[in-house]
Short mmCIF file of C-alpha atoms in Angstrom, two decimals:
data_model
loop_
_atom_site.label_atom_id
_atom_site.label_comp_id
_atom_site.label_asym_id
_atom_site.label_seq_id
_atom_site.Cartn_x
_atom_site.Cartn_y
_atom_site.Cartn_z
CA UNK A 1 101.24 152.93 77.35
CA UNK A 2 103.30 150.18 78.67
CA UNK A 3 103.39 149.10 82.11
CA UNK A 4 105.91 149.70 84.56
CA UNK A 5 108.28 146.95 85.68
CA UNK A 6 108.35 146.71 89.73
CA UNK A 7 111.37 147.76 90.90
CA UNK A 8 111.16 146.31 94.42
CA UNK A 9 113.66 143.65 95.14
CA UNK A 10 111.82 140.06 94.65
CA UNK A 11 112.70 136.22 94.71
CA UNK A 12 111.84 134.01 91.85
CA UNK A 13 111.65 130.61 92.48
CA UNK A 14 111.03 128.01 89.56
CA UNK A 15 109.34 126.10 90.15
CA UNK A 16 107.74 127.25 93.23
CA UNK A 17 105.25 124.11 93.66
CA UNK A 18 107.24 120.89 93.58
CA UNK A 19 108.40 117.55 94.73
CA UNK A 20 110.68 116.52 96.98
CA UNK A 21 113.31 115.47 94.62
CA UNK A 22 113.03 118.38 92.47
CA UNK A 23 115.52 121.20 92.34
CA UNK A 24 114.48 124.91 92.71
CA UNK A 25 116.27 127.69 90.05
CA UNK A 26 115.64 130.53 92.83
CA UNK A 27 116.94 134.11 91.71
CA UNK A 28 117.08 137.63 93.29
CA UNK A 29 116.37 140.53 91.81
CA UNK A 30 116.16 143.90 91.98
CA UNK A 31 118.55 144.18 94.76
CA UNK A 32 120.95 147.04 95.70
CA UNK A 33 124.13 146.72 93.35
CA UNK A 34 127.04 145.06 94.87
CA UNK A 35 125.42 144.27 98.54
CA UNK A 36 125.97 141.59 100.83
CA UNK A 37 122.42 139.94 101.13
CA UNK A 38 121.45 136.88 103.37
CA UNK A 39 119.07 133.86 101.95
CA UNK A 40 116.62 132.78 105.07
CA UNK A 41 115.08 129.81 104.44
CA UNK A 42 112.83 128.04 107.58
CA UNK A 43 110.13 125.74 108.33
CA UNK A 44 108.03 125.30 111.32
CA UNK A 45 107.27 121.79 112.05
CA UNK A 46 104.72 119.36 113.70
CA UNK A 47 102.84 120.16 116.83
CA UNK A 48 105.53 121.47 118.63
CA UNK A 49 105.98 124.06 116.61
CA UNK A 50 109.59 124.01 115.98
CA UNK A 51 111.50 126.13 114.06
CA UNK A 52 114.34 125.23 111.44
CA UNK A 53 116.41 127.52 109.94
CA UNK A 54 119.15 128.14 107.09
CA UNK A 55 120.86 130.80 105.01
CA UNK A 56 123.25 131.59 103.19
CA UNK A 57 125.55 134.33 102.17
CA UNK A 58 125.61 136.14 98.98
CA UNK A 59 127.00 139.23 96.82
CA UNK A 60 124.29 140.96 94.66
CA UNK A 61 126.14 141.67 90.86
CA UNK A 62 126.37 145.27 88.91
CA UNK A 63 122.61 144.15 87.90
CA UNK A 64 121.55 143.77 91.21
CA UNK A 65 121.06 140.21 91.47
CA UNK A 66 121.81 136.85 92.74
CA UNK A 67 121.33 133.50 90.85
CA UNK A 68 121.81 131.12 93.51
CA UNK A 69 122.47 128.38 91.12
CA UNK A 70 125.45 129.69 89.74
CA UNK A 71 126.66 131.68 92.58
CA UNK A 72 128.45 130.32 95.56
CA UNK A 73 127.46 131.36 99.41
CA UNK A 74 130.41 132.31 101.33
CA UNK A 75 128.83 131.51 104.91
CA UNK A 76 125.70 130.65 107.16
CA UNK A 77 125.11 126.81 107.05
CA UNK A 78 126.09 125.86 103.82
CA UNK A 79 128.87 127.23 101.25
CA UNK A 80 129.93 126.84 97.59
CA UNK A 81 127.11 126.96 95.02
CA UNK A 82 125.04 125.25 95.97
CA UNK A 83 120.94 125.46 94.32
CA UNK A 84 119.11 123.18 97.43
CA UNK A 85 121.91 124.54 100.29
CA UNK A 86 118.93 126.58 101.73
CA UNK A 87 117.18 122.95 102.30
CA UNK A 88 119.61 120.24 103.04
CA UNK A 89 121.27 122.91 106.09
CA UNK A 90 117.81 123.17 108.03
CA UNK A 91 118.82 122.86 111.44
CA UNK A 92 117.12 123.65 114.68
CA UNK A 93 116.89 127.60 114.97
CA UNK A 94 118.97 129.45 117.71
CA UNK A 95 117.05 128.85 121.04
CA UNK A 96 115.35 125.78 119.63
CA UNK A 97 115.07 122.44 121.22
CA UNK A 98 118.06 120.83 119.50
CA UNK A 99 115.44 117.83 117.90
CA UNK A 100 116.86 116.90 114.37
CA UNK A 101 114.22 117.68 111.46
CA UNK A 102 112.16 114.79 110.61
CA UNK A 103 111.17 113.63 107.28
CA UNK A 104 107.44 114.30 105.81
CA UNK A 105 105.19 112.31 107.78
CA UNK A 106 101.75 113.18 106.24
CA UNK A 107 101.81 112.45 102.28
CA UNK A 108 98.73 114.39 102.27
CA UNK A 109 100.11 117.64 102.45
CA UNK A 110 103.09 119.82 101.70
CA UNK A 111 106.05 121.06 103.88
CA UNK A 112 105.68 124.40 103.40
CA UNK A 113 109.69 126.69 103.27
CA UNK A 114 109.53 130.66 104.06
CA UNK A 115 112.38 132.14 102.63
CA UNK A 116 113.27 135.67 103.32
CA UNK A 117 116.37 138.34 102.05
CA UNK A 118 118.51 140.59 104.75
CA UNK A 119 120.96 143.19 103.86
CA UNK A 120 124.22 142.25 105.26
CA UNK A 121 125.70 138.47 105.95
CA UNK A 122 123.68 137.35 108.71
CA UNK A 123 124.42 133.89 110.89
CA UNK A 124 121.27 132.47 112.29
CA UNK A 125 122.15 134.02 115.71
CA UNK A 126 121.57 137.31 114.85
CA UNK A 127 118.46 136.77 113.03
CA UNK A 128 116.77 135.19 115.75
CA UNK A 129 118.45 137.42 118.66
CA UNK A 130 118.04 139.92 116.49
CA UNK A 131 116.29 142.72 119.22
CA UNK A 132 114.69 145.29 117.33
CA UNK A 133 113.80 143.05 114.47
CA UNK A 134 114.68 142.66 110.87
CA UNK A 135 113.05 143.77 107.75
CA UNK A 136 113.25 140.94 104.81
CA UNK A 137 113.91 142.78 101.50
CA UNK A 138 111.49 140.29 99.76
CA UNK A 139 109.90 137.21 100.76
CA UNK A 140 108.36 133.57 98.99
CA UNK A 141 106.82 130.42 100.83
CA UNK A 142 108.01 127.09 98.58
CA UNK A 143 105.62 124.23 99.24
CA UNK A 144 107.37 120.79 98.49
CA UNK A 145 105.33 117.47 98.41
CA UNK A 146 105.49 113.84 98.47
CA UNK A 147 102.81 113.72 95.70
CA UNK A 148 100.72 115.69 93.83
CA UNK A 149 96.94 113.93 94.40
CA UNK A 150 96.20 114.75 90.99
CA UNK A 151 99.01 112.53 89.83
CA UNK A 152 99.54 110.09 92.71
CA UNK A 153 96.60 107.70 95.07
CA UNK A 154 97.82 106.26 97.87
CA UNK A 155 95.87 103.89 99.55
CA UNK A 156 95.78 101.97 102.95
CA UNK A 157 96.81 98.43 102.93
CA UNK A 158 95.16 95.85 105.17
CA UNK A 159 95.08 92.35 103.31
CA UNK A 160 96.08 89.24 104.76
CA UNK A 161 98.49 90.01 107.31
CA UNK A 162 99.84 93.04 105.39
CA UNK A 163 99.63 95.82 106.62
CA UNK A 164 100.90 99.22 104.55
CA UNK A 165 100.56 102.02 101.97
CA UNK A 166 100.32 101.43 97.94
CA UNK A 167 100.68 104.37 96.45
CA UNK A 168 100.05 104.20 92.54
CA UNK A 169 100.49 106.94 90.08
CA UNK A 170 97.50 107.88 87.60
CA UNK A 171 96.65 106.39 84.33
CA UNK A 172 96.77 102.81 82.71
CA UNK A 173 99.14 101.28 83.88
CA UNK A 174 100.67 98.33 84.82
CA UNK A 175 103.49 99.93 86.94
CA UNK A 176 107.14 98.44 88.12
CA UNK A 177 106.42 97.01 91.49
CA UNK A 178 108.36 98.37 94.36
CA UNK A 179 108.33 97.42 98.35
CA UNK A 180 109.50 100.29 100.28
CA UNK A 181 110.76 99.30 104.12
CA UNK A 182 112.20 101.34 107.13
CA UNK A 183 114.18 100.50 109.73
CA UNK A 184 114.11 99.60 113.46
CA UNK A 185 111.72 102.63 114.55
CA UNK A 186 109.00 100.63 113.33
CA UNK A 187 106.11 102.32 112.50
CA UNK A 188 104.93 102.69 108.78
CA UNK A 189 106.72 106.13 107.19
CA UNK A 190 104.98 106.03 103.33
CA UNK A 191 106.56 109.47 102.08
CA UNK A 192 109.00 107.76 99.88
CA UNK A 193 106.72 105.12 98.64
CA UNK A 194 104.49 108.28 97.50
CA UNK A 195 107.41 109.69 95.77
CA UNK A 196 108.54 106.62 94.53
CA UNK A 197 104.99 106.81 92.61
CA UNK A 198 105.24 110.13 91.89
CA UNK A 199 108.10 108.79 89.11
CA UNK A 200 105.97 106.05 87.91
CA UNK A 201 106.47 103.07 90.47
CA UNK A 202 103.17 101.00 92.37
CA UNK A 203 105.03 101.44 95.48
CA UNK A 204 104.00 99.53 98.63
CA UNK A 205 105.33 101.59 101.84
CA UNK A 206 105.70 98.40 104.08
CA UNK A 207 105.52 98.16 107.95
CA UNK A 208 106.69 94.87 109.89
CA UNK A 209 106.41 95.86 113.36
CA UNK A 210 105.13 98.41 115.89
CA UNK A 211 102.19 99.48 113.04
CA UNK A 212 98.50 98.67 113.99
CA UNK A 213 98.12 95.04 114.81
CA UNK A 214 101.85 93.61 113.51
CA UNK A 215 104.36 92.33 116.45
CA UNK A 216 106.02 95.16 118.33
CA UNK A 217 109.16 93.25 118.72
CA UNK A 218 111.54 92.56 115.60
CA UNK A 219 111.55 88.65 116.98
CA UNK A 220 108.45 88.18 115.74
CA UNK A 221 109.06 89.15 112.17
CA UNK A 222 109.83 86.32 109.40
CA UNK A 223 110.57 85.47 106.05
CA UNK A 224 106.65 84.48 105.50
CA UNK A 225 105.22 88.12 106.27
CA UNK A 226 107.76 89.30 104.02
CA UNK A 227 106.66 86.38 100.95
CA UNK A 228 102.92 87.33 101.60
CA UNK A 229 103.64 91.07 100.90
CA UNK A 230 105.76 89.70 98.05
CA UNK A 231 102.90 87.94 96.52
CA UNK A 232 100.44 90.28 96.90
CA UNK A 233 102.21 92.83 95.18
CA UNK A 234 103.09 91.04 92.38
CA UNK A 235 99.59 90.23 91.74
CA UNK A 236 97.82 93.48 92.25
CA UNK A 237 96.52 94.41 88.51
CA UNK A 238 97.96 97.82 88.16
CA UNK A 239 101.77 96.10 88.78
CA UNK A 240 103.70 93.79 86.48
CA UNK A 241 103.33 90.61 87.33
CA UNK A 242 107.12 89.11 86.20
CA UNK A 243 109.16 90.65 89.08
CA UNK A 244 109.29 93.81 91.89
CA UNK A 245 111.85 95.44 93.43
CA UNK A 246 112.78 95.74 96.94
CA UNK A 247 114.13 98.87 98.43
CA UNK A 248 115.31 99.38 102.15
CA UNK A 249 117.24 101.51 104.68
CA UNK A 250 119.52 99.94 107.96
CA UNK A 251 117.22 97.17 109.26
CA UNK A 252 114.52 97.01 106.21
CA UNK A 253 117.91 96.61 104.53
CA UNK A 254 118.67 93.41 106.02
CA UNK A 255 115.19 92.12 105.12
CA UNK A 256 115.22 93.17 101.74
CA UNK A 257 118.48 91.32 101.26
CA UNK A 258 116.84 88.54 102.93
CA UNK A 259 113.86 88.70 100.45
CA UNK A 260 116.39 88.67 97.54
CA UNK A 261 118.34 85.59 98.35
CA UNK A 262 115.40 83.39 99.31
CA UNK A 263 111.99 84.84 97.35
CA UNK A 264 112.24 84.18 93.64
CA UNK A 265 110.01 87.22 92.41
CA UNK A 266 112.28 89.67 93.65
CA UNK A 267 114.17 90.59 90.79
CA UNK A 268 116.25 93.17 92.36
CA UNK A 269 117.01 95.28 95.70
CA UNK A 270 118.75 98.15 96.76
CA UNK A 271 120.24 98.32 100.38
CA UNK A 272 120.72 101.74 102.00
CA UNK A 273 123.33 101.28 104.95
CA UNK A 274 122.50 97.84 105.78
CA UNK A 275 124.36 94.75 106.62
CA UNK A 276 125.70 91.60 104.33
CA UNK A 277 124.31 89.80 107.52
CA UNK A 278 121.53 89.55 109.75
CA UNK A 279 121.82 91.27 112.91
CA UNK A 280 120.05 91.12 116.08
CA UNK A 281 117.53 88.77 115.86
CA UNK A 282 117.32 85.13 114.35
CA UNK A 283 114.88 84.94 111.03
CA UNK A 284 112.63 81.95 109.49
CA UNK A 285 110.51 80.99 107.57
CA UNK A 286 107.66 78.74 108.22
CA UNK A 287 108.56 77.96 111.96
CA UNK A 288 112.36 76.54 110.16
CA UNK A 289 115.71 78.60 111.23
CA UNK A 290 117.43 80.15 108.03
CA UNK A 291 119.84 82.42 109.71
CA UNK A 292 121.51 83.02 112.97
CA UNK A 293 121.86 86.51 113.67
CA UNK A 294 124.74 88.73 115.87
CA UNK A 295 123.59 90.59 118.66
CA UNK A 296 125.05 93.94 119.31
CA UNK A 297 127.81 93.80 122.15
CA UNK A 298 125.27 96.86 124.36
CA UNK A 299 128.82 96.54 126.67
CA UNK A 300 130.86 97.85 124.57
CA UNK A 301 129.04 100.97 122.78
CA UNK A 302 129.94 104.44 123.88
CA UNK A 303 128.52 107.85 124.37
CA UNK A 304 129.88 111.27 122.13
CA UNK A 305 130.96 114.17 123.66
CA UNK A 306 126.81 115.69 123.17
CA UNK A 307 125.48 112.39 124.90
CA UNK A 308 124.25 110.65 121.89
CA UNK A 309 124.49 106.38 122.11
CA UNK A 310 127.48 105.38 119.35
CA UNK A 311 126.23 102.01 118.92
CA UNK A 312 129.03 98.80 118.48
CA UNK A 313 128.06 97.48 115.17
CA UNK A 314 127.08 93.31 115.68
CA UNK A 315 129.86 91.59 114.51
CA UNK A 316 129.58 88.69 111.72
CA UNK A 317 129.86 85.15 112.02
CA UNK A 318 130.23 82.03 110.28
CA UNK A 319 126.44 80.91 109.84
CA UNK A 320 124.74 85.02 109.74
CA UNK A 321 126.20 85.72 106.46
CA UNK A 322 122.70 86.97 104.02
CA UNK A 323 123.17 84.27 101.39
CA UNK A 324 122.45 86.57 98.55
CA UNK A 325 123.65 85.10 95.55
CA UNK A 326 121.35 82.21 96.43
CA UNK A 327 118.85 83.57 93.64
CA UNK A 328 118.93 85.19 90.79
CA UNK A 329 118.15 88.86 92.12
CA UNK A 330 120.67 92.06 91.32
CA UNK A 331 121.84 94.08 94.54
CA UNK A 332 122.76 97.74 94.51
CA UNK A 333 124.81 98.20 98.31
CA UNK A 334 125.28 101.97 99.63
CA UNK A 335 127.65 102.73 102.25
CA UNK A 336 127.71 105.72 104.61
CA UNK A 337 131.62 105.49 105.08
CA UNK A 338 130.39 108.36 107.84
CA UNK A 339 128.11 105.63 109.30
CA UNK A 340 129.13 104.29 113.05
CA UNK A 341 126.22 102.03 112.89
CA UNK A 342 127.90 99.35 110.29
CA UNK A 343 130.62 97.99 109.90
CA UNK A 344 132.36 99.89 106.92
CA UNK A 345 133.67 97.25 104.67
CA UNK A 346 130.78 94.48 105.70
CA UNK A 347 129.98 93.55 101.44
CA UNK A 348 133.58 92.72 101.68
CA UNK A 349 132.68 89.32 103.91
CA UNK A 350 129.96 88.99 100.93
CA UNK A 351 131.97 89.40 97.95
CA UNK A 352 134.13 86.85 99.58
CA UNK A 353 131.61 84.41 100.27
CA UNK A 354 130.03 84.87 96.87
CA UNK A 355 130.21 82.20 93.81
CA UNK A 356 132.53 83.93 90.94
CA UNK A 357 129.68 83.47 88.19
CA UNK A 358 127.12 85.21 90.74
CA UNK A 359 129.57 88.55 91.93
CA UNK A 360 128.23 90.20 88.62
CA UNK A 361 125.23 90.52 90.40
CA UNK A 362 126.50 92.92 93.41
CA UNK A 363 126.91 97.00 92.89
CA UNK A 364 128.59 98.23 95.81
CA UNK A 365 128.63 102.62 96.04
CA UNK A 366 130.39 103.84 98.62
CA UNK A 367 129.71 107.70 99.88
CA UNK A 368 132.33 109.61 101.75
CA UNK A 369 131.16 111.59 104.70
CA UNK A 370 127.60 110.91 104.55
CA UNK A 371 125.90 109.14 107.48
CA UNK A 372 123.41 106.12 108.17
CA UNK A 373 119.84 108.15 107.12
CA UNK A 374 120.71 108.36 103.56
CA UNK A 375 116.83 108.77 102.86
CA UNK A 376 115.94 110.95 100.07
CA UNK A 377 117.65 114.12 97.49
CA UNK A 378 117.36 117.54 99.48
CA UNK A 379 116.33 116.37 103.00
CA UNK A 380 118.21 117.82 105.98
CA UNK A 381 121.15 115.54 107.52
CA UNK A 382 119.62 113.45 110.70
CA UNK A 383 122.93 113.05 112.18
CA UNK A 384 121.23 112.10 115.50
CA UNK A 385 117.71 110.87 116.50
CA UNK A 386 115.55 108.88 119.21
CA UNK A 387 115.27 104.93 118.41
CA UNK A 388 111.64 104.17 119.39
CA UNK A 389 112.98 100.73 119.84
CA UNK A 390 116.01 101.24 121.76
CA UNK A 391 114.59 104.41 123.66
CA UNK A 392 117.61 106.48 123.44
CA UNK A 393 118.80 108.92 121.38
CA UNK A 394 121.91 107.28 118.56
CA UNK A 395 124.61 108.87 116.67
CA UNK A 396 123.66 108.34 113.13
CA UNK A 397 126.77 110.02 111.59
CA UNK A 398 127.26 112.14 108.24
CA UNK A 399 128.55 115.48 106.85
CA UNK A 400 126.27 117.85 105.89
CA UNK A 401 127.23 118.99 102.71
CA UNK A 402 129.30 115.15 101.60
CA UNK A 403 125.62 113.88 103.12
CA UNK A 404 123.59 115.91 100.97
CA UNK A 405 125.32 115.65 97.59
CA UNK A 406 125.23 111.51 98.50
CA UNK A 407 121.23 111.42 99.37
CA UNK A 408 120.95 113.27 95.26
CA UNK A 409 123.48 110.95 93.58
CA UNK A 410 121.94 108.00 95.61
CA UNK A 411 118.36 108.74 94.87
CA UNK A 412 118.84 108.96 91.12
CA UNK A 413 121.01 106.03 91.13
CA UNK A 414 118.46 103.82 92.87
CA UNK A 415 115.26 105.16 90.32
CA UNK A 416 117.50 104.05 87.64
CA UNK A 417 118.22 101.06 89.04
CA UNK A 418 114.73 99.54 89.09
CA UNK A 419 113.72 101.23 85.79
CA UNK A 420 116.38 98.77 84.65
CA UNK A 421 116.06 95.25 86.35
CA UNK A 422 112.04 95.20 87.49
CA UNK A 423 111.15 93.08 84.45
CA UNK A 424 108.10 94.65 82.42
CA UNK A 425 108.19 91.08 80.34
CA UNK A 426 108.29 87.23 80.92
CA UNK A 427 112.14 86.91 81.46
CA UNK A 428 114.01 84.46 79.26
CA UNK A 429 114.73 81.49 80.81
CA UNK A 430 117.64 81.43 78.20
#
């Protein structure tokens, strides 16, 4: 006798276990034919317990189901077909403190995503007013990680004056070497570093400052903490030895384009949202001056209409130019065109400045709509946040949807990117 299929309505989602960067294939089933049916999605988060929510609208077919990634929602937080909408449009829930959702802080274990199924097209309002409560259809918790530990060890870093997080995957190695940095919140946030590993890079999650024992003001920070890092990384056994990558987002940015132009093992860098020059504070190396920097005009920034800081970008000058083309390194630039933060057309000044022969060198992508925290594929848009170091809260900018579809182009573009130009040979001097 053969068993009976359930008839109940049910979610699929393939895989249900994953990564951060992986997409989900979610389907319904089982559904009444031709009904209106809302996706839930939310996530309860840190110690606060606060809740973020999404959904999306959709129309069951003559089968009864819903394929999400062919299908487009025609309302909640996100429309158009879109597979990860449920993820990128997680926003405070109605009657929540309006806090935007931070990235994965622990890499040790997963954010864990309830999703849930409605009849009817539901906004978040009326699921969370909703009096007499609502039944979900059919229910299924995702769990998204950073790593897998089977796959991935991440390790704390305390040598020399370094101070950080390697994370290596599993087996043989050696591994393309990649230094991870932040920006001004300090601090030393190693989720991307683990994910970084997770598709086959030693990646060093790097603080600078306001981490353990390092300065807490950016002053302090110079070109030689940044060389000792380099050095240490490039020697580690599990790491090839003939060039790393540098990777970094608004003020870790800055210093990896620093650590380009002046370190000659750094073979290549990406720079999320950061400045052709050096802003805010002057940088050396070995107690010797080797750029001026621009402060930010505090005078002349201005407050939106929901109280949030819209910071003057520092202006360049002459002598704070990040002499990039000084070595031999390759430079893929993103711009948030969204992005009050920076100046908009900054690696204009640097093409400008740069030797003809050398301009080959410089990738510039520019992303319409999406905002300064272009971090990693699938996260939710921080549009605004707190600066720990400037204590008040900053308009970061971005679009949700242009944002989203920019942090997935930008993420694969950037893997690529080092697969390509961290050297896994003696490079030719020829």
């Amino acid at each position: 006798m053969q068993p009976q299929l359930s008839t109940l309505p049910a979610i699929r989602a393939e895989p249900r276990v994953a990564l951060f960067d992986e997409k989900i294939n979610i389907e319904l089933s089982n559904f009444p034919r031709n009904e209106r049916i809302t996706l839930h999605a939310q996530r309860v988060h840190g110690q606060k317990k606060i809740v973020y929510a999404s959904c999306g609208h959709y129309m069951t077919d003559e089968c009864g189901q819903v394929r999400v990634a062919e299908q487009p929602s025609t309302g909640g937080t996100y429309t158009g077909t879109e597979p990860m909408g449920m993820l990128w449009s997680l926003r405070p829930a109605h009657g929540q403190p309006h806090i935007s959702p931070l990235w994965k802080r622990s890499i040790d274990r997963p954010v864990f995503i309830h999703l849930k199924t409605y009849r009817g097209h539901l906004q978040l309002e009326d699921i969370y007013e909703s009096k007499a409560g609502l039944e979900s259809l059919a229910d299924i918790e995702l769990e998204r990680w950073g790593r897998f530990p089977s796959q991935v060890t991440c390790l704390e870093v305390r040598s020399g004056k370094i101070r950080g997080t390697l994370c290596l995957p599993h087996g043989g190695g050696p591994f393309q070497g990649i230094i991870d940095m932040f920006g001004s919140g300090g601090d030393n946030p190693d989720f991307r570093a683990a994910l970084l590993a997770s598709r086959g890079f030693a990646a060093l999650s790097l603080a600078y400052f306001k981490y353990q024992d390092l300065p807490t003001d950016l002053s302090d920070v110079n070109l030689d903490y940044f060389e000792e890092a380099v050095d240490w990384l490039s020697s580690h056994p599990m790491v090839y030895p003939h060039g790393i990558g540098v990777l970094g987002i608004s003020k870790g940015a800055e210093f990896a384009c620093c650590m380009g132009a002046y370190l000659e093992k750094v073979t290549c860098v990406v720079s999320v949202c950061g400045s052709s020059y050096l802003t805010r504070d002057d940088f050396y190396h070995k107690g010797k001056l080797l750029i001026k920097a621009s402060e930010f005009e505090v005078d002349k920034c201005g407050i939106s209409k929901d109280g949030e800081c819209i910071m003057a970008p520092a202006m360049p000058f002459k002598n704070n130019l990040i002499p990039a083309w000084q070595g031999d390194a390759k430079y893929l630039l993103f711009v948030a065109e969204d992005d009050p933060t920076v100046i908009k057309d900054n690696y204009k000044l640097l093409l400008e400045s740069c030797p003809e022969e050398k301009k080959s060198n410089f990738e510039v992508v520019s992303y319409p709509g999406a905002g300064h925290l272009l971090v990693m594929p699938f996260a939710p848009l921080i549009r605004s946040t707190i600066n720990p170091t400037l204590g008040v809260m900053v308009l970061y900018g971005g679009q949700w949807k242009e944002h989203a579809h920019a942090q997935e182009d930008a993420w694969q573009r950037l893997l690529q990117y080092f697969q390509r130009n961290i050297p896994t040979s003696p490079i030719s001097s020829s």
